[in-house]
PDB file of C-alpha atoms in Angstrom:
ATOM      1  CA  MET A   1     236.593  99.858 144.093  1.00  0.00           C
ATOM      2  CA  LYS A   2     237.696  96.257 144.537  1.00  0.00           C
ATOM      3  CA  GLN A   3     239.481  94.584 141.661  1.00  0.00           C
ATOM      4  CA  HIS A   4     237.682  91.338 140.884  1.00  0.00           C
ATOM      5  CA  TRP A   5     239.088  88.133 139.495  1.00  0.00           C
ATOM      6  CA  GLN A   6     237.901  87.430 135.985  1.00  0.00           C
ATOM      7  CA  VAL A   7     238.236  83.963 134.505  1.00  0.00           C
ATOM      8  CA  ASP A   8     238.293  85.330 130.964  1.00  0.00           C
ATOM      9  CA  ILE A   9     241.460  87.309 131.773  1.00  0.00           C
ATOM     10  CA  LEU A  10     243.219  84.048 132.487  1.00  0.00           C
ATOM     11  CA  ASN A  11     241.655  82.338 129.510  1.00  0.00           C
ATOM     12  CA  SER A  12     243.064  84.999 127.213  1.00  0.00           C
ATOM     13  CA  HIS A  13     246.521  83.689 128.064  1.00  0.00           C
ATOM     14  CA  ILE A  14     245.828  80.123 126.898  1.00  0.00           C
ATOM     15  CA  ASN A  15     246.872  79.262 123.379  1.00  0.00           C
ATOM     16  CA  ARG A  16     245.828  76.339 121.268  1.00  0.00           C
ATOM     17  CA  ASN A  17     248.844  74.335 122.336  1.00  0.00           C
ATOM     18  CA  GLY A  18     248.107  74.650 126.067  1.00  0.00           C
ATOM     19  CA  LEU A  19     249.492  76.840 128.837  1.00  0.00           C
ATOM     20  CA  THR A  20     251.630  79.890 128.217  1.00  0.00           C
ATOM     21  CA  PRO A  21     254.079  81.644 130.546  1.00  0.00           C
ATOM     22  CA  GLU A  22     251.649  84.551 130.666  1.00  0.00           C
ATOM     23  CA  TYR A  23     248.873  82.281 131.899  1.00  0.00           C
ATOM     24  CA  ILE A  24     251.004  80.892 134.716  1.00  0.00           C
ATOM     25  CA  GLU A  25     252.118  84.394 135.692  1.00  0.00           C
ATOM     26  CA  ALA A  26     248.482  85.520 135.761  1.00  0.00           C
ATOM     27  CA  LEU A  27     247.588  82.602 138.054  1.00  0.00           C
ATOM     28  CA  HIS A  28     250.416  83.485 140.404  1.00  0.00           C
ATOM     29  CA  ARG A  29     249.281  87.109 140.563  1.00  0.00           C
ATOM     30  CA  LEU A  30     245.777  85.975 141.469  1.00  0.00           C
ATOM     31  CA  ARG A  31     247.157  83.683 144.146  1.00  0.00           C
ATOM     32  CA  GLU A  32     249.180  86.550 145.589  1.00  0.00           C
ATOM     33  CA  LYS A  33     246.055  88.719 145.725  1.00  0.00           C
ATOM     34  CA  LEU A  34     244.205  85.945 147.525  1.00  0.00           C
ATOM     35  CA  LEU A  35     246.992  85.570 150.086  1.00  0.00           C
ATOM     36  CA  ASN A  36     246.989  89.333 150.627  1.00  0.00           C
ATOM     37  CA  GLY A  37     243.236  89.124 151.142  1.00  0.00           C
ATOM     38  CA  ILE A  38     243.693  86.439 153.797  1.00  0.00           C
ATOM     39  CA  GLN A  39     246.431  88.444 155.464  1.00  0.00           C
ATOM     40  CA  SER A  40     244.281  91.588 155.639  1.00  0.00           C
ATOM     41  CA  GLY A  41     241.037  89.731 156.392  1.00  0.00           C
ATOM     42  CA  ASP A  42     239.329  91.113 153.278  1.00  0.00           C
ATOM     43  CA  ARG A  43     236.265  88.861 153.166  1.00  0.00           C
ATOM     44  CA  GLU A  44     234.746  90.634 150.167  1.00  0.00           C
ATOM     45  CA  LEU A  45     237.845  90.002 148.093  1.00  0.00           C
ATOM     46  CA  ILE A  46     237.961  86.367 149.176  1.00  0.00           C
ATOM     47  CA  ALA A  47     234.270  85.859 148.367  1.00  0.00           C
ATOM     48  CA  GLU A  48     234.917  87.166 144.864  1.00  0.00           C
ATOM     49  CA  PHE A  49     237.810  84.758 144.479  1.00  0.00           C
ATOM     50  CA  GLU A  50     235.656  81.799 145.524  1.00  0.00           C
ATOM     51  CA  LYS A  51     233.315  82.398 142.590  1.00  0.00           C
ATOM     52  CA  ASP A  52     236.064  81.401 140.175  1.00  0.00           C
ATOM     53  CA  ILE A  53     238.349  79.118 142.152  1.00  0.00           C
ATOM     54  CA  TYR A  54     236.443  75.892 141.538  1.00  0.00           C
ATOM     55  CA  GLN A  55     236.342  76.551 137.809  1.00  0.00           C
ATOM     56  CA  LYS A  56     240.109  77.096 137.796  1.00  0.00           C
ATOM     57  CA  PHE A  57     240.733  73.919 139.780  1.00  0.00           C
ATOM     58  CA  SER A  58     238.814  71.961 137.133  1.00  0.00           C
ATOM     59  CA  ASP A  59     240.530  73.768 134.255  1.00  0.00           C
ATOM     60  CA  GLU A  60     241.588  71.160 131.698  1.00  0.00           C
ATOM     61  CA  GLN A  61     244.705  73.201 130.937  1.00  0.00           C
ATOM     62  CA  LEU A  62     245.920  73.015 134.536  1.00  0.00           C
ATOM     63  CA  ASN A  63     244.915  69.361 134.762  1.00  0.00           C
ATOM     64  CA  ILE A  64     244.855  69.534 138.576  1.00  0.00           C
ATOM     65  CA  PHE A  65     242.266  66.786 139.014  1.00  0.00           C
ATOM     66  CA  ASN A  66     244.297  64.384 136.887  1.00  0.00           C
ATOM     67  CA  ARG A  67     247.649  64.782 138.598  1.00  0.00           C
ATOM     68  CA  VAL A  68     247.004  61.447 140.264  1.00  0.00           C
ATOM     69  CA  PRO A  69     245.677  59.221 137.466  1.00  0.00           C
ATOM     70  CA  ASN A  70     242.068  58.092 137.952  1.00  0.00           C
ATOM     71  CA  ASN A  71     241.869  59.682 141.389  1.00  0.00           C
ATOM     72  CA  LYS A  72     240.374  63.159 141.390  1.00  0.00           C
ATOM     73  CA  VAL A  73     239.876  63.135 145.159  1.00  0.00           C
ATOM     74  CA  ARG A  74     243.563  62.461 145.834  1.00  0.00           C
ATOM     75  CA  SER A  75     244.537  65.124 143.315  1.00  0.00           C
ATOM     76  CA  TYR A  76     242.269  67.668 144.986  1.00  0.00           C
ATOM     77  CA  LYS A  77     243.591  66.713 148.417  1.00  0.00           C
ATOM     78  CA  ASN A  78     247.146  67.397 147.305  1.00  0.00           C
ATOM     79  CA  ILE A  79     246.354  70.891 146.043  1.00  0.00           C
ATOM     80  CA  LEU A  80     244.348  71.760 149.178  1.00  0.00           C
ATOM     81  CA  LEU A  81     247.140  70.584 151.450  1.00  0.00           C
ATOM     82  CA  SER A  82     249.558  72.946 149.728  1.00  0.00           C
ATOM     83  CA  HIS A  83     247.021  75.785 149.875  1.00  0.00           C
ATOM     84  CA  ASN A  84     246.469  75.083 153.571  1.00  0.00           C
ATOM     85  CA  THR A  85     250.133  75.837 154.194  1.00  0.00           C
ATOM     86  CA  LEU A  86     250.009  79.029 152.128  1.00  0.00           C
ATOM     87  CA  TYR A  87     246.847  80.262 153.847  1.00  0.00           C
ATOM     88  CA  SER A  88     248.303  79.574 157.286  1.00  0.00           C
ATOM     89  CA  TYR A  89     251.429  81.563 156.482  1.00  0.00           C
ATOM     90  CA  ALA A  90     249.387  84.498 155.150  1.00  0.00           C
ATOM     91  CA  ALA A  91     247.142  84.507 158.229  1.00  0.00           C
ATOM     92  CA  GLU A  92     250.144  84.497 160.563  1.00  0.00           C
ATOM     93  CA  LYS A  93     251.590  87.494 158.717  1.00  0.00           C
ATOM     94  CA  GLY A  94     248.238  89.194 159.341  1.00  0.00           C
ATOM     95  CA  GLY A  95     248.323  88.648 163.100  1.00  0.00           C
ATOM     96  CA  LEU A  96     247.019  85.126 163.736  1.00  0.00           C
ATOM     97  CA  SER A  97     249.100  83.594 166.509  1.00  0.00           C
ATOM     98  CA  ALA A  98     251.658  80.949 165.605  1.00  0.00           C
ATOM     99  CA  TRP A  99     249.941  78.474 167.922  1.00  0.00           C
ATOM    100  CA  GLN A 100     246.545  79.095 166.334  1.00  0.00           C
ATOM    101  CA  CYS A 101     248.025  78.833 162.838  1.00  0.00           C
ATOM    102  CA  HIS A 102     249.537  75.498 163.774  1.00  0.00           C
ATOM    103  CA  PHE A 103     246.273  74.180 165.213  1.00  0.00           C
ATOM    104  CA  ILE A 104     244.109  75.293 162.273  1.00  0.00           C
ATOM    105  CA  SER A 105     246.633  73.980 159.762  1.00  0.00           C
ATOM    106  CA  GLU A 106     246.813  70.610 161.496  1.00  0.00           C
ATOM    107  CA  LYS A 107     243.034  70.424 161.776  1.00  0.00           C
ATOM    108  CA  TYR A 108     242.429  70.997 158.082  1.00  0.00           C
ATOM    109  CA  ALA A 109     245.295  68.715 157.058  1.00  0.00           C
ATOM    110  CA  ILE A 110     243.626  65.899 158.995  1.00  0.00           C
ATOM    111  CA  MET A 111     240.156  66.667 157.666  1.00  0.00           C
ATOM    112  CA  ILE A 112     241.423  66.898 154.082  1.00  0.00           C
ATOM    113  CA  GLU A 113     243.202  63.550 154.342  1.00  0.00           C
ATOM    114  CA  HIS A 114     240.094  61.867 155.735  1.00  0.00           C
ATOM    115  CA  ALA A 115     237.679  63.349 153.180  1.00  0.00           C
ATOM    116  CA  GLU A 116     236.056  60.933 150.760  1.00  0.00           C
ATOM    117  CA  THR A 117     234.349  63.166 148.188  1.00  0.00           C
ATOM    118  CA  LEU A 118     235.030  66.254 146.105  1.00  0.00           C
ATOM    119  CA  SER A 119     232.072  68.026 147.700  1.00  0.00           C
ATOM    120  CA  GLU A 120     233.575  67.495 151.157  1.00  0.00           C
ATOM    121  CA  LEU A 121     236.835  68.987 149.948  1.00  0.00           C
ATOM    122  CA  ASP A 122     234.988  71.954 148.440  1.00  0.00           C
ATOM    123  CA  LYS A 123     233.399  72.584 151.834  1.00  0.00           C
ATOM    124  CA  PHE A 124     236.705  72.325 153.683  1.00  0.00           C
ATOM    125  CA  HIS A 125     238.339  74.754 151.262  1.00  0.00           C
ATOM    126  CA  SER A 126     235.582  77.298 151.790  1.00  0.00           C
ATOM    127  CA  ASN A 127     235.848  76.861 155.560  1.00  0.00           C
ATOM    128  CA  MET A 128     239.629  77.268 155.389  1.00  0.00           C
ATOM    129  CA  LEU A 129     239.325  80.585 153.592  1.00  0.00           C
ATOM    130  CA  ALA A 130     236.744  81.824 156.099  1.00  0.00           C
ATOM    131  CA  GLU A 131     238.688  80.763 159.188  1.00  0.00           C
ATOM    132  CA  TYR A 132     242.117  81.927 158.091  1.00  0.00           C
ATOM    133  CA  SER A 133     240.722  85.355 157.146  1.00  0.00           C
ATOM    134  CA  ASP A 134     238.665  85.794 160.336  1.00  0.00           C
ATOM    135  CA  LEU A 135     239.997  88.917 162.036  1.00  0.00           C
ATOM    136  CA  GLY A 136     238.025  88.084 165.156  1.00  0.00           C
ATOM    137  CA  ILE A 137     240.460  85.344 166.171  1.00  0.00           C
ATOM    138  CA  ARG A 138     243.628  87.360 165.650  1.00  0.00           C
ATOM    139  CA  LYS A 139     245.794  89.258 168.081  1.00  0.00           C
ATOM    140  CA  SER A 140     244.375  92.701 168.800  1.00  0.00           C
ATOM    141  CA  ASN A 141     246.360  95.931 168.931  1.00  0.00           C
ATOM    142  CA  LYS A 142     243.571  97.552 170.951  1.00  0.00           C
ATOM    143  CA  SER A 143     243.942  95.521 174.142  1.00  0.00           C
ATOM    144  CA  ASP A 144     244.262  98.713 176.193  1.00  0.00           C
ATOM    145  CA  LYS A 145     240.622  99.468 175.374  1.00  0.00           C
ATOM    146  CA  LEU A 146     239.319  95.995 176.318  1.00  0.00           C
ATOM    147  CA  THR A 147     238.097  94.779 179.694  1.00  0.00           C
ATOM    148  CA  ILE A 148     240.015  92.019 181.422  1.00  0.00           C
ATOM    149  CA  VAL A 149     237.222  89.595 180.484  1.00  0.00           C
ATOM    150  CA  GLU A 150     237.453  90.549 176.801  1.00  0.00           C
ATOM    151  CA  ILE A 151     241.224  90.168 176.916  1.00  0.00           C
ATOM    152  CA  ALA A 152     240.780  86.723 178.479  1.00  0.00           C
ATOM    153  CA  GLU A 153     238.285  85.737 175.768  1.00  0.00           C
ATOM    154  CA  ASN A 154     240.741  86.784 173.071  1.00  0.00           C
ATOM    155  CA  TYR A 155     243.532  84.874 174.749  1.00  0.00           C
ATOM    156  CA  ILE A 156     241.418  81.713 174.987  1.00  0.00           C
ATOM    157  CA  GLU A 157     240.441  82.005 171.329  1.00  0.00           C
ATOM    158  CA  MET A 158     244.095  82.033 170.345  1.00  0.00           C
ATOM    159  CA  HIS A 159     245.333  79.461 172.873  1.00  0.00           C
ATOM    160  CA  PHE A 160     242.387  77.208 173.804  1.00  0.00           C
ATOM    161  CA  SER A 161     244.242  74.020 172.900  1.00  0.00           C
ATOM    162  CA  GLU A 162     247.285  74.808 175.046  1.00  0.00           C
ATOM    163  CA  ASP A 163     247.806  72.931 178.301  1.00  0.00           C
ATOM    164  CA  ILE A 164     248.029  75.988 180.551  1.00  0.00           C
ATOM    165  CA  SER A 165     246.706  76.521 184.079  1.00  0.00           C
ATOM    166  CA  MET A 166     244.529  79.434 185.155  1.00  0.00           C
ATOM    167  CA  GLU A 167     247.455  80.777 187.170  1.00  0.00           C
ATOM    168  CA  GLU A 168     249.711  80.723 184.111  1.00  0.00           C
ATOM    169  CA  MET A 169     247.031  82.367 181.987  1.00  0.00           C
ATOM    170  CA  ALA A 170     246.532  85.110 184.579  1.00  0.00           C
ATOM    171  CA  GLY A 171     250.294  85.680 184.619  1.00  0.00           C
ATOM    172  CA  LYS A 172     250.347  86.129 180.856  1.00  0.00           C
ATOM    173  CA  LEU A 173     247.472  88.608 181.144  1.00  0.00           C
ATOM    174  CA  HIS A 174     249.209  90.444 184.011  1.00  0.00           C
ATOM    175  CA  VAL A 175     246.343  90.051 186.455  1.00  0.00           C
ATOM    176  CA  HIS A 176     245.864  88.174 189.725  1.00  0.00           C
ATOM    177  CA  PRO A 177     244.262  84.737 189.164  1.00  0.00           C
ATOM    178  CA  SER A 178     241.500  85.345 191.733  1.00  0.00           C
ATOM    179  CA  HIS A 179     240.561  88.672 190.165  1.00  0.00           C
ATOM    180  CA  LEU A 180     240.490  87.143 186.682  1.00  0.00           C
ATOM    181  CA  MET A 181     238.283  84.237 187.738  1.00  0.00           C
ATOM    182  CA  ARG A 182     235.876  86.428 189.738  1.00  0.00           C
ATOM    183  CA  ALA A 183     235.535  89.015 186.973  1.00  0.00           C
ATOM    184  CA  PHE A 184     234.989  86.346 184.330  1.00  0.00           C
ATOM    185  CA  LYS A 185     232.357  84.457 186.337  1.00  0.00           C
ATOM    186  CA  LYS A 186     230.524  87.699 187.172  1.00  0.00           C
ATOM    187  CA  GLU A 187     230.324  88.870 183.555  1.00  0.00           C
ATOM    188  CA  LYS A 188     229.873  85.571 181.690  1.00  0.00           C
ATOM    189  CA  GLY A 189     227.968  83.547 184.275  1.00  0.00           C
ATOM    190  CA  ILE A 190     230.366  80.591 183.918  1.00  0.00           C
ATOM    191  CA  THR A 191     233.890  79.922 185.059  1.00  0.00           C
ATOM    192  CA  ILE A 192     236.766  80.730 182.759  1.00  0.00           C
ATOM    193  CA  SER A 193     237.740  77.043 182.768  1.00  0.00           C
ATOM    194  CA  HIS A 194     234.247  76.047 181.646  1.00  0.00           C
ATOM    195  CA  TYR A 195     234.316  78.686 178.912  1.00  0.00           C
ATOM    196  CA  ARG A 196     237.629  77.381 177.590  1.00  0.00           C
ATOM    197  CA  ASN A 197     236.389  73.792 177.614  1.00  0.00           C
ATOM    198  CA  MET A 198     233.284  74.795 175.656  1.00  0.00           C
ATOM    199  CA  ARG A 199     235.555  76.348 173.025  1.00  0.00           C
ATOM    200  CA  ARG A 200     237.492  73.078 172.898  1.00  0.00           C
ATOM    201  CA  ILE A 201     234.274  71.100 172.455  1.00  0.00           C
ATOM    202  CA  LYS A 202     233.281  73.306 169.525  1.00  0.00           C
ATOM    203  CA  GLU A 203     236.510  72.393 167.765  1.00  0.00           C
ATOM    204  CA  ALA A 204     236.267  68.745 168.783  1.00  0.00           C
ATOM    205  CA  LYS A 205     232.841  68.384 167.153  1.00  0.00           C
ATOM    206  CA  GLU A 206     234.279  69.337 163.790  1.00  0.00           C
ATOM    207  CA  LEU A 207     237.067  66.786 164.110  1.00  0.00           C
ATOM    208  CA  ILE A 208     234.633  64.090 165.262  1.00  0.00           C
ATOM    209  CA  LEU A 209     232.479  64.620 162.179  1.00  0.00           C
ATOM    210  CA  PHE A 210     235.171  65.094 159.557  1.00  0.00           C
ATOM    211  CA  SER A 211     238.100  62.924 160.576  1.00  0.00           C
ATOM    212  CA  ASN A 212     238.819  59.346 161.540  1.00  0.00           C
ATOM    213  CA  LEU A 213     240.872  60.280 164.584  1.00  0.00           C
ATOM    214  CA  SER A 214     240.163  58.375 167.760  1.00  0.00           C
ATOM    215  CA  MET A 215     238.350  60.193 170.560  1.00  0.00           C
ATOM    216  CA  THR A 216     241.566  60.137 172.570  1.00  0.00           C
ATOM    217  CA  GLU A 217     243.481  61.791 169.726  1.00  0.00           C
ATOM    218  CA  ILE A 218     240.780  64.442 169.327  1.00  0.00           C
ATOM    219  CA  ALA A 219     240.659  65.119 173.066  1.00  0.00           C
ATOM    220  CA  ILE A 220     244.400  65.690 173.231  1.00  0.00           C
ATOM    221  CA  MET A 221     244.456  67.764 170.050  1.00  0.00           C
ATOM    222  CA  VAL A 222     241.869  70.267 171.319  1.00  0.00           C
ATOM    223  CA  GLY A 223     243.460  70.593 174.747  1.00  0.00           C
ATOM    224  CA  PHE A 224     241.996  67.929 177.065  1.00  0.00           C
ATOM    225  CA  SER A 225     244.808  66.017 178.746  1.00  0.00           C
ATOM    226  CA  ASN A 226     242.325  63.476 180.138  1.00  0.00           C
ATOM    227  CA  PRO A 227     240.212  61.694 177.473  1.00  0.00           C
ATOM    228  CA  GLN A 228     237.746  60.440 180.081  1.00  0.00           C
ATOM    229  CA  TYR A 229     237.114  63.987 181.287  1.00  0.00           C
ATOM    230  CA  PHE A 230     236.695  65.087 177.675  1.00  0.00           C
ATOM    231  CA  SER A 231     233.963  62.478 177.200  1.00  0.00           C
ATOM    232  CA  ARG A 232     232.195  63.463 180.424  1.00  0.00           C
ATOM    233  CA  PHE A 233     232.327  67.170 179.641  1.00  0.00           C
ATOM    234  CA  PHE A 234     231.157  66.549 176.072  1.00  0.00           C
ATOM    235  CA  LYS A 235     228.121  64.653 177.360  1.00  0.00           C
ATOM    236  CA  GLU A 236     227.426  67.412 179.888  1.00  0.00           C
ATOM    237  CA  ILE A 237     227.286  69.973 177.060  1.00  0.00           C
ATOM    238  CA  GLU A 238     225.791  67.934 174.203  1.00  0.00           C
ATOM    239  CA  GLY A 239     223.702  65.399 176.132  1.00  0.00           C
ATOM    240  CA  ILE A 240     225.436  62.468 174.429  1.00  0.00           C
ATOM    241  CA  THR A 241     228.952  61.045 174.358  1.00  0.00           C
ATOM    242  CA  PRO A 242     231.391  61.877 171.549  1.00  0.00           C
ATOM    243  CA  VAL A 243     230.989  58.362 170.130  1.00  0.00           C
ATOM    244  CA  GLU A 244     227.187  58.689 170.125  1.00  0.00           C
ATOM    245  CA  PHE A 245     227.508  62.117 168.509  1.00  0.00           C
ATOM    246  CA  LYS A 246     229.532  60.618 165.654  1.00  0.00           C
ATOM    247  CA  LYS A 247     227.139  57.687 165.188  1.00  0.00           C
ATOM    248  CA  ASN A 248     224.053  59.930 165.167  1.00  0.00           C
ATOM    249  CA  ARG A 249     225.483  62.223 162.488  1.00  0.00           C
ATOM    250  CA  LYS A 250     226.344  59.272 160.261  1.00  0.00           C
ATOM    251  CA  LYS A 251     222.761  57.995 160.167  1.00  0.00           C
TER     252      LYS A 251
END
């Protein structure tokens, strides 16, 4: 049976004069359990944590939202930025590639900094927990049981933002480039390059909506070395340019 977080357990360690050492120790134990949950990809445990986390962030004893006087948003940003680092480290210990950890961490750091409301930050925190604990994007120990196409999909998921050619990717997967491209096109109906670019576009859409980065910065961040090609490919997939996509969502 899972051990659930209980707010009243923490509250029992608060005295009339404020925080106690026991209360702080209890908070640190809960944080350690959360990080273990991220590391192991225990979504049930993380979901239970989320029920209480927002109440603890607004706890008057902790005073998190008042760390920056008269600026709750900035205070919340600061705590989420530190948690972003902790979550990234826990996910890497659980098998998320260093490159993917770096990308996700950078993405959320940017989105957090550009957020304007507490509700936006709540959403980003929830998304962070879900993404860092997603076992589907981590390195697999069962690659010997996967097809070459499945191995390629896993590799792209972990390295989609890297500037790497198909030949280099095939070399890392220990397969001839022609065989990899033929097998991928036959099974998926699209080229492996197209598949990777679609994964990049998925990530770019999130950055377009929740950051103030320029389209050139977003293109480079998700793996497109040519911003003009990024814009053309985006329009091919979405039917509108990245700039139009941003404007439409703001209406």
